[in-house]
CSV table of C-alpha atoms in Angstrom, one decimal:
chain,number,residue,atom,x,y,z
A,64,UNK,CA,0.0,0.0,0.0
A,65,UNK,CA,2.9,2.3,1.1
A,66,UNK,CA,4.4,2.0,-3.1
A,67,UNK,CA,1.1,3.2,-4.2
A,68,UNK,CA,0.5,6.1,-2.4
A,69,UNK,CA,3.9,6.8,-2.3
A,70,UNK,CA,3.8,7.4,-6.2
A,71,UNK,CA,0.2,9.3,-5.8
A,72,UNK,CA,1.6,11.7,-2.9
A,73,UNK,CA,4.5,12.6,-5.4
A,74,UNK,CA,2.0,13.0,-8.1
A,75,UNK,CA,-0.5,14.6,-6.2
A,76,UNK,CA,1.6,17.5,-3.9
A,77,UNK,CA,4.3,17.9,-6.8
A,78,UNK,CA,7.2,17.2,-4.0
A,79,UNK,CA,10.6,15.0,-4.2
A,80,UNK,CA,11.0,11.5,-3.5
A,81,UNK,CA,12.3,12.9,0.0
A,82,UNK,CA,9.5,14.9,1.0
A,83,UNK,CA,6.7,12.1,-0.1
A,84,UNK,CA,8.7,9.4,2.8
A,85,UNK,CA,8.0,11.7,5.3
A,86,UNK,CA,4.1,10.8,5.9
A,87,UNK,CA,5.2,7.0,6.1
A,88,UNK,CA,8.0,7.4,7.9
A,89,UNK,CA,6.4,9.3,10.9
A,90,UNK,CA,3.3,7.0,10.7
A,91,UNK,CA,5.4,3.6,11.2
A,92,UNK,CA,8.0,5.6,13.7
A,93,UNK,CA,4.6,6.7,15.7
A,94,UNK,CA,3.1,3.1,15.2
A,95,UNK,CA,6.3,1.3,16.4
A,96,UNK,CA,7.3,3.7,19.2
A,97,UNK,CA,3.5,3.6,20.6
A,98,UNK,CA,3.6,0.1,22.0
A,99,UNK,CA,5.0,1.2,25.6
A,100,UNK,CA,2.4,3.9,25.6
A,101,UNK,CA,-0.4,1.5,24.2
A,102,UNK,CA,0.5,-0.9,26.3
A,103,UNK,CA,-0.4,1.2,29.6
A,104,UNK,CA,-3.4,3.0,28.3
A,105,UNK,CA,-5.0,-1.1,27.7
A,106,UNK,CA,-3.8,-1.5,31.6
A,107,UNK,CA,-5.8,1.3,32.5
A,108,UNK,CA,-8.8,1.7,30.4
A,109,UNK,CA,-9.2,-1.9,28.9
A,110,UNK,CA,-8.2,-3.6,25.7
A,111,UNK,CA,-11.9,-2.9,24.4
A,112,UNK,CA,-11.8,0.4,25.1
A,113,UNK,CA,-8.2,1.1,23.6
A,114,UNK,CA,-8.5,-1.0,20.4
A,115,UNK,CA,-12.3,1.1,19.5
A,116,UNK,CA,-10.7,4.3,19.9
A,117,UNK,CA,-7.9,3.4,18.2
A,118,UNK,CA,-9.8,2.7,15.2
A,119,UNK,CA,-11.8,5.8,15.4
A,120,UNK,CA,-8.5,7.8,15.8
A,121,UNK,CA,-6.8,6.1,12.6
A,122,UNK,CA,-10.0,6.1,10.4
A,123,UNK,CA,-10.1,10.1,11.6
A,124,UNK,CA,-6.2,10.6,10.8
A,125,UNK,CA,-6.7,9.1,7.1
A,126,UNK,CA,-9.8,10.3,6.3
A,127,UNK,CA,-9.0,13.9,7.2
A,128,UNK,CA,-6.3,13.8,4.8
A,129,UNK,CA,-9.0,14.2,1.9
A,130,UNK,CA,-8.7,18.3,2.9
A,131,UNK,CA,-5.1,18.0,3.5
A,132,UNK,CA,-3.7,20.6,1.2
A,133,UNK,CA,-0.6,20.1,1.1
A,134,UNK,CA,2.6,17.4,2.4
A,135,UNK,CA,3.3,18.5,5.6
A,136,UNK,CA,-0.5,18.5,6.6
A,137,UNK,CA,-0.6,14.4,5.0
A,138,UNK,CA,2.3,14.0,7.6
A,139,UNK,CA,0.8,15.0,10.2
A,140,UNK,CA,-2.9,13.5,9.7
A,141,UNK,CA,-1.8,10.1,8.0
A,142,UNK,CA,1.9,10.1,9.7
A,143,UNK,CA,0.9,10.9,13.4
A,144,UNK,CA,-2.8,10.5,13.5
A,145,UNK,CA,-2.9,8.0,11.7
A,146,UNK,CA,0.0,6.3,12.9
A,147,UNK,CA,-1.0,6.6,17.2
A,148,UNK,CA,-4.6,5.3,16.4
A,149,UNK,CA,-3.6,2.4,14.2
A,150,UNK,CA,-0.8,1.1,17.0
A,151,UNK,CA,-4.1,1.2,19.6
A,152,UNK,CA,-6.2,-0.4,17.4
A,153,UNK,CA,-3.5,-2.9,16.6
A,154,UNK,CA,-1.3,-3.7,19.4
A,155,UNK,CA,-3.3,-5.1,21.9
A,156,UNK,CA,-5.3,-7.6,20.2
A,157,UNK,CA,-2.9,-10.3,20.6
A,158,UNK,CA,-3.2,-10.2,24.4
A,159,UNK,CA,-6.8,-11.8,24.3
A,160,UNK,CA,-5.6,-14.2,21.9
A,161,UNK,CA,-2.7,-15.4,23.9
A,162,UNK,CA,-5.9,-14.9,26.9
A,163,UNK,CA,-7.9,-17.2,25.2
A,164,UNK,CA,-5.5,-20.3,24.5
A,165,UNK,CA,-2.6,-21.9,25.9
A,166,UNK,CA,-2.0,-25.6,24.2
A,167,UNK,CA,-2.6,-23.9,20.6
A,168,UNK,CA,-1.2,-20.4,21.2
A,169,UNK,CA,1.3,-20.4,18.6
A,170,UNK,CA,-1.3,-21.4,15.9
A,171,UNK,CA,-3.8,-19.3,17.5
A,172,UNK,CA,-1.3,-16.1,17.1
A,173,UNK,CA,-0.4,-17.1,13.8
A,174,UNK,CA,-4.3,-17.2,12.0
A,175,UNK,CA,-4.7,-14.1,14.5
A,176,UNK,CA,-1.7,-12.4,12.6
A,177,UNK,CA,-2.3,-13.4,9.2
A,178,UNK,CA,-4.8,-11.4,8.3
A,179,UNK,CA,-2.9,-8.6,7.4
A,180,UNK,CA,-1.0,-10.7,5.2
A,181,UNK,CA,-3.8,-12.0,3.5
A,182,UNK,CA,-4.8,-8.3,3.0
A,183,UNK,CA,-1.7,-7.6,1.6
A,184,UNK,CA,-2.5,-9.6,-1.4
A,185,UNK,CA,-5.4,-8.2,-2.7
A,186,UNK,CA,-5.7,-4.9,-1.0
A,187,UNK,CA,-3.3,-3.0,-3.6
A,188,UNK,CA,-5.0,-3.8,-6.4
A,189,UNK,CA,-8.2,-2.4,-4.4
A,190,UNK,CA,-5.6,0.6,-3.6
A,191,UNK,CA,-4.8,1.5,-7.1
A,192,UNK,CA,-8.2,0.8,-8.7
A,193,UNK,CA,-9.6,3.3,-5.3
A,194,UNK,CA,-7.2,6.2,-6.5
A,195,UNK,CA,-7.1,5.7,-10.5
A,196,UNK,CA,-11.1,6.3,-9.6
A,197,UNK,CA,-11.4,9.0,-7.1
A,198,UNK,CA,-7.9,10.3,-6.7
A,199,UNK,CA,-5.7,10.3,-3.6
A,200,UNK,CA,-7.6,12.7,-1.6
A,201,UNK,CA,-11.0,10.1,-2.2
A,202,UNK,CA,-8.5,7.3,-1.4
A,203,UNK,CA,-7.5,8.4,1.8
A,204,UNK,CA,-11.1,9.5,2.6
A,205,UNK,CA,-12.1,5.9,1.2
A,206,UNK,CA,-9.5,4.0,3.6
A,207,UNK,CA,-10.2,6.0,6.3
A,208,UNK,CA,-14.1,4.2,6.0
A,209,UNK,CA,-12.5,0.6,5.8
A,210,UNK,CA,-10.5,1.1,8.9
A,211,UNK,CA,-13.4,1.5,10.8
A,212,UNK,CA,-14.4,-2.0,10.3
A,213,UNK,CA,-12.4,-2.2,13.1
A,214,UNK,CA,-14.9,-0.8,15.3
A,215,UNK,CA,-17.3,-3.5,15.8
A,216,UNK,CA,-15.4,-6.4,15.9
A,217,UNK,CA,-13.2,-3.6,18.9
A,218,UNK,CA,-16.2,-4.3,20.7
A,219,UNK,CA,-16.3,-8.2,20.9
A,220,UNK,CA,-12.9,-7.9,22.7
A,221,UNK,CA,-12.7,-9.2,26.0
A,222,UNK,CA,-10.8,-10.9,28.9
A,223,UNK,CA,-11.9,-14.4,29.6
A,224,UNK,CA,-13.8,-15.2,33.0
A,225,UNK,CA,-11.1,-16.7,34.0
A,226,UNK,CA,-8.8,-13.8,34.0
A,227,UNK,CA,-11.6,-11.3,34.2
A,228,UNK,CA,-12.6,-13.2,37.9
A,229,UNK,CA,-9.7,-15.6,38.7
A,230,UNK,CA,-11.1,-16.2,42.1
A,231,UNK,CA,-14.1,-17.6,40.9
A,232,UNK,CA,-12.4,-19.8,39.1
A,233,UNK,CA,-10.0,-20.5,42.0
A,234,UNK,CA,-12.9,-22.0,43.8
A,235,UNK,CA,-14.0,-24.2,40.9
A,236,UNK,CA,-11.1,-25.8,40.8
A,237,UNK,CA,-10.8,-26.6,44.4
């Protein structure tokens, strides 16, 4: 995804090969570096909590970059907005999954991390059909909508009984 709107950024805002890194470069920085933060915020306020306004922060940060006039304001929407919401919506998923299974947890965070693989395969083709139709602005407006499908399944996320009430479950198996 990053090649093709890599080439449309340089096409679009009429700025060197340089400049059109910045936006990506600042969103994965932001998305890597997050993790600690992330990470604390889910400890606090819940994985649930963190992983739903995550989305709504990412799909905001791209979608706003449909009035972004010019590279440095693409930077800051898609690199940092962008960037922080997409490492809450996607960090702490794997925490319930490892939650959820012990014997099978390496398979179980395998399928739970292929999916963006799998995405990977048909999703620039989508990309470059998406902005050969509407242009880059109506891409990133576009992608900001299909990263809120995050949202819903955010709000099927949740900490087993057994974690959630471990002295319940102390009891039981007493």
């Amino acid at each position: 995804m990053v090649g093709i709107l890599y080439v449309a950024v340089i096409d679009e805002y009429g700025v060197t090969r340089q400049e059109a890194t910045v936006p990506f470069s600042i969103r994965n920085a932001i998305r890597c570096l997050s993790g600690p933060l992330v990470g604390i915020m889910g400890q606090r306020f819940g994985i649930r909590t963190i992983t739903f306004y995550g989305g709504v922060i990412a799909s905001a940060g791209a979608a706003l970059c449909y009035i972004a006039p010019n590279i440095v304001w693409v930077s800051v929407l898609w690199g940092g907005v962008h960037g922080f919401g997409f490492a809450m919506a996607n960090t702490l998923f794997q925490v319930i999954v490892n939650q959820y299974f012990q014997k099978y947890r390496a398979t179980a965070s395998g399928i739970a991390l292929s999916g963006a693989c799998i995405g990977s395969l048909g999703f620039p083709v989508l990309l470059e059909w998406i902005i050969g139709t509407f242009g880059l602005s109506g891409g990133f407006l576009i992608v900001g909508g299909m990263v809120m499908h995050v949202l819903p399944p955010s709000l099927l996320l949740s900490s087993p009984q057994w974690i959630e009430h471990p002295e319940g479950y102390a009891r039981l198996c007493e």
